[in-house]
PDB file of C-alpha atoms in Angstrom:
ATOM      1  CA  MET A 295     120.588 -51.086 -45.826  1.00 44.00           C
ATOM      2  CA  PRO A 296     119.433 -47.734 -44.413  1.00 55.00           C
ATOM      3  CA  ALA A 297     117.973 -47.650 -40.917  1.00 70.00           C
ATOM      4  CA  GLY A 298     115.064 -45.360 -41.820  1.00 83.00           C
ATOM      5  CA  LYS A 299     113.730 -42.870 -44.358  1.00 89.00           C
ATOM      6  CA  MET A 300     115.723 -39.864 -45.530  1.00 89.00           C
ATOM      7  CA  CYS A 301     115.478 -36.916 -43.127  1.00 89.00           C
ATOM      8  CA  PRO A 302     114.203 -33.740 -44.854  1.00 88.00           C
ATOM      9  CA  GLU A 303     116.457 -31.638 -42.588  1.00 89.00           C
ATOM     10  CA  CYS A 304     119.906 -33.310 -42.687  1.00 91.00           C
ATOM     11  CA  GLY A 305     119.497 -35.714 -45.658  1.00 89.00           C
ATOM     12  CA  LYS A 306     120.676 -38.819 -43.743  1.00 90.00           C
ATOM     13  CA  TYR A 307     118.740 -42.098 -43.654  1.00 91.00           C
ATOM     14  CA  THR A 308     118.020 -41.810 -39.930  1.00 91.00           C
ATOM     15  CA  PHE A 309     114.365 -40.638 -40.026  1.00 90.00           C
ATOM     16  CA  ILE A 310     112.676 -43.378 -37.953  1.00 89.00           C
ATOM     17  CA  THR A 311     109.020 -43.977 -37.074  1.00 85.00           C
ATOM     18  CA  THR A 312     107.891 -43.079 -33.544  1.00 83.00           C
ATOM     19  CA  PRO A 313     104.447 -43.418 -31.906  1.00 77.00           C
ATOM     20  CA  THR A 314     103.671 -39.749 -32.664  1.00 77.00           C
ATOM     21  CA  GLY A 315     105.143 -39.523 -36.165  1.00 82.00           C
ATOM     22  CA  ARG A 316     108.813 -39.577 -37.257  1.00 88.00           C
ATOM     23  CA  GLU A 317     112.070 -38.372 -35.705  1.00 90.00           C
ATOM     24  CA  CYS A 318     115.632 -38.093 -36.988  1.00 91.00           C
ATOM     25  CA  SER A 319     118.079 -39.856 -34.693  1.00 90.00           C
ATOM     26  CA  LYS A 320     120.982 -37.780 -36.083  1.00 90.00           C
ATOM     27  CA  CYS A 321     119.788 -34.140 -36.054  1.00 92.00           C
ATOM     28  CA  GLY A 322     116.662 -34.434 -33.856  1.00 90.00           C
ATOM     29  CA  TYR A 323     114.192 -33.149 -36.489  1.00 91.00           C
ATOM     30  CA  LYS A 324     110.640 -34.259 -35.601  1.00 89.00           C
ATOM     31  CA  MET A 325     107.510 -34.668 -37.717  1.00 87.00           C
ATOM     32  CA  VAL A 326     104.350 -35.000 -35.623  1.00 82.00           C
ATOM     33  CA  VAL A 327     101.349 -36.631 -37.272  1.00 74.00           C
ATOM     34  CA  ASN A 328      97.969 -35.087 -36.498  1.00 70.00           C
ATOM     35  CA  PRO A 329      95.697 -37.723 -34.933  1.00 64.00           C
ATOM     36  CA  GLY A 330      92.796 -36.703 -37.148  1.00 66.00           C
ATOM     37  CA  PRO A 331      89.108 -36.517 -36.318  1.00 69.00           C
ATOM     38  CA  GLY A 332      87.634 -38.617 -33.548  1.00 77.00           C
ATOM     39  CA  LYS A 333      89.282 -40.414 -30.706  1.00 83.00           C
ATOM     40  CA  GLY A 334      90.396 -43.533 -32.577  1.00 85.00           C
ATOM     41  CA  LYS A 335      90.042 -47.150 -31.535  1.00 88.00           C
ATOM     42  CA  LYS A 336      90.994 -48.417 -28.112  1.00 91.00           C
ATOM     43  CA  CYS A 337      94.482 -49.880 -27.796  1.00 90.00           C
ATOM     44  CA  ALA A 338      94.627 -53.286 -26.134  1.00 90.00           C
ATOM     45  CA  ASN A 339      98.131 -52.554 -24.878  1.00 90.00           C
ATOM     46  CA  CYS A 340      97.790 -49.127 -23.175  1.00 92.00           C
ATOM     47  CA  ASN A 341      93.955 -48.843 -22.971  1.00 92.00           C
ATOM     48  CA  LYS A 342      93.883 -45.393 -24.635  1.00 90.00           C
ATOM     49  CA  TYR A 343      91.818 -44.427 -27.668  1.00 90.00           C
ATOM     50  CA  GLN A 344      94.822 -43.676 -29.889  1.00 87.00           C
ATOM     51  CA  VAL A 345      94.752 -46.376 -32.596  1.00 87.00           C
ATOM     52  CA  PHE A 346      94.699 -44.806 -36.073  1.00 85.00           C
ATOM     53  CA  ASP A 347      95.552 -46.660 -39.309  1.00 85.00           C
ATOM     54  CA  GLY A 348      96.537 -49.828 -37.438  1.00 87.00           C
ATOM     55  CA  LYS A 349      99.044 -48.193 -35.073  1.00 87.00           C
ATOM     56  CA  CYS A 350      98.725 -46.798 -31.550  1.00 87.00           C
ATOM     57  CA  ARG A 351     100.054 -43.258 -31.342  1.00 84.00           C
ATOM     58  CA  ASN A 352     100.516 -43.490 -27.577  1.00 85.00           C
ATOM     59  CA  CYS A 353     102.572 -46.671 -27.103  1.00 87.00           C
ATOM     60  CA  GLY A 354     103.482 -47.630 -30.695  1.00 84.00           C
ATOM     61  CA  ALA A 355     101.703 -50.998 -30.836  1.00 88.00           C
ATOM     62  CA  SER A 356     100.930 -52.166 -34.387  1.00 88.00           C
ATOM     63  CA  TYR A 357      97.682 -53.881 -35.373  1.00 86.00           C
ATOM     64  CA  SER A 358      96.623 -55.840 -38.431  1.00 75.00           C
ATOM     65  CA  PHE A 359      92.846 -55.794 -38.733  1.00 58.00           C
TER      66      PHE A 359
END
């Protein structure tokens, strides 16, 4: 079973999810996700307004609303 998605740079299945987007653990390729409009919801874990689509982009905490 692959560890992550396929990396668009090196083609290996090492493209893992990070708090700011995705990163390849083999070649180091990074994809940063734009936070979008607004400040987001407040994270109960790190107390920053970085929760978008059920995930905190600062600390990586996942939420199910």
